[in-house]
Amino acid sequence: PILLTGETGTGKEVFARIIHDHSRTKRGPFIAYNCSAMPRDLVESQLFGHRRGSFTGATDSFPGLVRSAEHGTLFLDEVGDLSLAAQGKLLRAIQEMSVERVGGFGARRVDTRIIAATNQTLSDLVARGRFRLDLFYRLHVIPIHLPALREREDDVLLIATALLAKFAAEEHKGFRGFAPDAEALLRGHPWPGNVRELQNVLRNAVVLNDGEE
């Protein structure tokens, strides 16, 4: 397991995909799941699956995302938002390499690589009783911190140049680079929204303007 930490917008999912593409799981699926985007009472059935009729609205059986990502990678974004009950099942999935569906009978072994990410400090959540210590240690095998864009100095121009080429091609514009004053603005801005903010700024500039710089 790998734990990616960093502020919102630093590119944790992009980084997770790169890890997947350069690992033994690359021939399997890459499935991303945002743990904070789903109502808590549905998270367990989404992750671990459910049998038909196991709860109101379960009109069909569902294998769950852990099984769906078998022989590949399951990326769990905002893992700190999982309920304690879901954390217990995730711990079992990692520790025992097995999952049990909601309403199911017996566990099924799986071979799924877990990459988790959070913009929170999990050790603080552990101290407040909101995150299981045993799961923290299971996820914290290989911790990788993604620094904020304002801490990455010349990376800003490298990323901006790649994004400019991408957006210019998509919008059929002629941009090839940045004027010196534009470079200075890119370097000097604190980028509180990180790469996501940079993406939005550049796309806006490309859509509303044209030229070489």
Coordinates of C-alpha atoms in Angstrom, one line a residue:
P1 CA 0.0 0.0 0.0
I2 CA 1.0 3.6 -0.7
L3 CA -0.3 6.7 1.1
L4 CA -0.2 10.0 -0.8
T5 CA -0.5 13.2 1.2
G6 CA -0.7 16.8 0.1
E7 CA -3.0 19.7 -0.2
T8 CA -6.1 19.7 -2.5
G9 CA -5.1 20.1 -6.1
T10 CA -1.5 18.9 -5.8
G11 CA -2.1 16.0 -8.3
K12 CA -2.5 13.0 -6.0
E13 CA -4.7 11.1 -8.5
V14 CA -2.3 11.8 -11.4
F15 CA 0.6 10.6 -9.2
A16 CA -1.4 7.4 -8.4
R17 CA -2.0 6.7 -12.1
I18 CA 1.7 7.1 -12.8
I19 CA 2.5 4.6 -10.0
H20 CA -0.1 2.2 -11.5
D21 CA 1.3 2.6 -15.0
H22 CA 4.8 1.7 -13.8
S23 CA 4.0 -1.2 -11.6
R24 CA 3.1 -4.9 -11.9
T25 CA -0.6 -3.9 -11.7
K26 CA -0.5 -1.9 -15.0
R27 CA -2.2 -4.6 -17.0
G28 CA -5.2 -4.5 -14.6
P29 CA -7.8 -1.8 -14.1
F30 CA -7.2 1.6 -12.4
I31 CA -10.3 2.6 -10.4
A32 CA -10.5 5.9 -8.5
Y33 CA -13.0 6.4 -5.7
N34 CA -13.6 9.6 -3.7
C35 CA -14.4 8.4 -0.1
S36 CA -16.0 11.8 0.7
A37 CA -18.3 12.0 -2.3
M38 CA -20.6 9.1 -1.4
P39 CA -23.1 9.0 1.5
R40 CA -21.6 7.1 4.4
D41 CA -24.3 4.5 4.4
L42 CA -23.5 3.5 0.9
V43 CA -19.7 3.5 1.1
E44 CA -19.4 -0.1 2.3
S45 CA -21.5 -1.5 -0.5
Q46 CA -19.6 0.6 -3.0
L47 CA -16.2 -0.6 -1.9
F48 CA -17.0 -4.2 -0.8
G49 CA -20.1 -5.0 -2.8
H50 CA -23.6 -6.3 -1.8
R51 CA -25.9 -9.1 -2.5
R52 CA -29.2 -8.4 -4.2
G53 CA -31.9 -7.6 -1.6
S54 CA -29.4 -7.1 1.2
F55 CA -30.8 -3.6 1.8
T56 CA -33.5 -1.3 0.4
G57 CA -32.7 -0.3 -3.1
A58 CA -30.3 -3.3 -3.7
T59 CA -32.1 -4.5 -6.8
D60 CA -28.9 -6.1 -8.2
S61 CA -25.8 -7.7 -6.8
F62 CA -22.6 -5.7 -7.0
P63 CA -19.1 -7.1 -6.6
G64 CA -17.7 -3.9 -5.1
L65 CA -14.8 -1.7 -6.2
V66 CA -12.1 -3.7 -4.4
R67 CA -13.0 -6.8 -6.4
S68 CA -13.6 -4.7 -9.6
A69 CA -10.0 -3.5 -9.4
E70 CA -8.6 -7.0 -8.9
H71 CA -5.1 -7.4 -10.4
G72 CA -5.0 -3.7 -10.7
T73 CA -5.1 -0.6 -8.5
L74 CA -7.9 0.9 -6.4
F75 CA -7.2 4.6 -5.6
L76 CA -9.0 5.8 -2.5
D77 CA -9.1 9.6 -2.4
E78 CA -9.8 11.3 0.9
V79 CA -9.4 8.0 2.8
G80 CA -9.7 10.0 6.1
D81 CA -13.4 10.5 5.5
L82 CA -14.2 6.7 5.7
S83 CA -16.4 5.7 8.5
L84 CA -14.8 3.5 11.3
A85 CA -16.9 0.5 10.1
A86 CA -15.6 0.9 6.5
Q87 CA -12.1 1.4 7.8
G88 CA -12.4 -2.0 9.6
K89 CA -13.4 -3.7 6.3
L90 CA -10.6 -2.0 4.4
L91 CA -8.1 -3.1 7.0
R92 CA -9.3 -6.7 6.5
A93 CA -9.1 -6.3 2.7
I94 CA -5.4 -5.2 3.0
Q95 CA -4.4 -7.5 5.8
E96 CA -6.2 -10.7 4.8
M97 CA -6.5 -10.0 1.0
S98 CA -10.2 -10.8 1.3
V99 CA -13.5 -9.0 1.2
E100 CA -17.1 -9.8 2.3
R101 CA -20.0 -8.2 0.6
V102 CA -22.8 -6.5 2.5
G103 CA -25.4 -9.3 3.1
G104 CA -22.9 -11.8 1.9
F105 CA -21.9 -15.2 3.3
G106 CA -18.2 -15.7 3.6
A107 CA -15.2 -13.8 2.4
R108 CA -13.6 -13.9 -1.1
R109 CA -9.9 -13.5 -1.6
V110 CA -8.7 -10.6 -3.8
D111 CA -5.5 -9.3 -5.3
T112 CA -5.9 -5.6 -5.5
R113 CA -3.3 -2.9 -4.9
I114 CA -4.5 -0.1 -2.7
I115 CA -3.2 3.5 -3.1
A116 CA -4.8 5.9 -0.6
A117 CA -4.7 9.7 -0.5
T118 CA -5.6 12.4 1.9
N119 CA -5.2 16.2 2.4
Q120 CA -5.7 15.6 6.1
T121 CA -3.1 14.5 8.8
L122 CA -4.1 11.0 9.5
S123 CA -2.1 10.9 12.8
D124 CA -4.3 13.8 14.0
L125 CA -7.4 11.8 13.1
V126 CA -6.0 8.8 15.0
A127 CA -5.5 10.9 18.1
R128 CA -9.1 12.2 17.9
G129 CA -10.5 8.7 17.5
R130 CA -11.7 9.2 13.9
F131 CA -9.2 6.9 12.2
R132 CA -8.0 3.4 13.2
L133 CA -4.4 3.2 14.3
D134 CA -4.0 -0.3 12.8
L135 CA -5.3 0.9 9.4
F136 CA -3.0 3.9 9.6
Y137 CA 0.0 1.6 9.9
R138 CA -1.2 -0.6 7.1
L139 CA -1.6 2.4 4.7
H140 CA 1.6 4.1 5.9
V141 CA 3.9 1.5 4.4
I142 CA 5.2 3.8 1.7
P143 CA 4.2 7.4 2.5
I144 CA 4.8 10.0 -0.3
H145 CA 4.1 13.7 0.3
L146 CA 3.3 15.9 -2.7
P147 CA 4.4 19.4 -1.9
A148 CA 2.3 22.4 -2.7
L149 CA 2.9 24.2 -6.0
R150 CA 4.2 27.3 -4.2
E151 CA 7.0 25.1 -2.8
R152 CA 8.1 23.7 -6.1
E153 CA 9.7 26.8 -7.7
D154 CA 10.7 26.1 -11.3
D155 CA 8.2 23.2 -11.5
V156 CA 5.5 25.8 -12.0
L157 CA 6.8 26.8 -15.4
L158 CA 7.4 23.2 -16.4
I159 CA 3.8 22.2 -15.5
A160 CA 2.4 25.4 -17.0
T161 CA 4.3 24.8 -20.3
A162 CA 2.9 21.3 -20.6
L163 CA -0.6 22.5 -19.8
L164 CA -0.4 25.4 -22.3
A165 CA 0.6 22.9 -25.1
K166 CA -2.3 20.6 -24.1
F167 CA -4.9 23.4 -24.0
A168 CA -3.7 25.1 -27.1
A169 CA -4.0 21.9 -29.1
E170 CA -7.5 21.3 -27.7
E171 CA -8.6 24.8 -28.6
H172 CA -6.7 25.0 -31.9
K173 CA -4.7 28.1 -30.7
G174 CA -1.2 29.1 -31.6
F175 CA 0.4 29.5 -28.2
R176 CA 4.0 28.3 -27.9
G177 CA 5.2 29.8 -24.6
F178 CA 5.0 32.6 -22.0
A179 CA 6.1 36.2 -22.2
P180 CA 8.6 37.3 -19.5
D181 CA 6.0 39.2 -17.5
A182 CA 3.7 36.1 -17.7
E183 CA 6.5 33.9 -16.4
A184 CA 7.1 36.3 -13.5
L185 CA 3.4 36.2 -12.6
L186 CA 3.4 32.4 -12.7
R187 CA 6.4 32.2 -10.4
G188 CA 5.2 34.9 -8.0
H189 CA 1.6 33.7 -7.4
P190 CA 1.1 31.5 -4.3
W191 CA -1.3 29.1 -6.0
P192 CA -3.6 28.3 -3.1
G193 CA -5.5 25.9 -5.4
N194 CA -2.2 24.3 -6.6
V195 CA -2.2 22.5 -10.0
R196 CA -6.0 22.6 -10.3
E197 CA -5.9 26.4 -10.0
L198 CA -3.1 26.6 -12.5
Q199 CA -5.1 24.5 -14.9
N200 CA -8.1 26.8 -14.6
V201 CA -6.1 30.0 -15.1
L202 CA -4.3 28.6 -18.2
R203 CA -7.5 27.2 -19.8
N204 CA -9.2 30.5 -19.3
A205 CA -6.3 32.4 -20.9
V206 CA -6.1 30.1 -23.9
V207 CA -9.9 30.1 -24.5
L208 CA -10.2 33.9 -24.4
N209 CA -7.0 34.9 -26.2
D210 CA -4.8 33.9 -29.1
G211 CA -1.2 34.5 -30.3
E212 CA 2.2 32.9 -29.8
E213 CA 2.8 34.0 -26.2

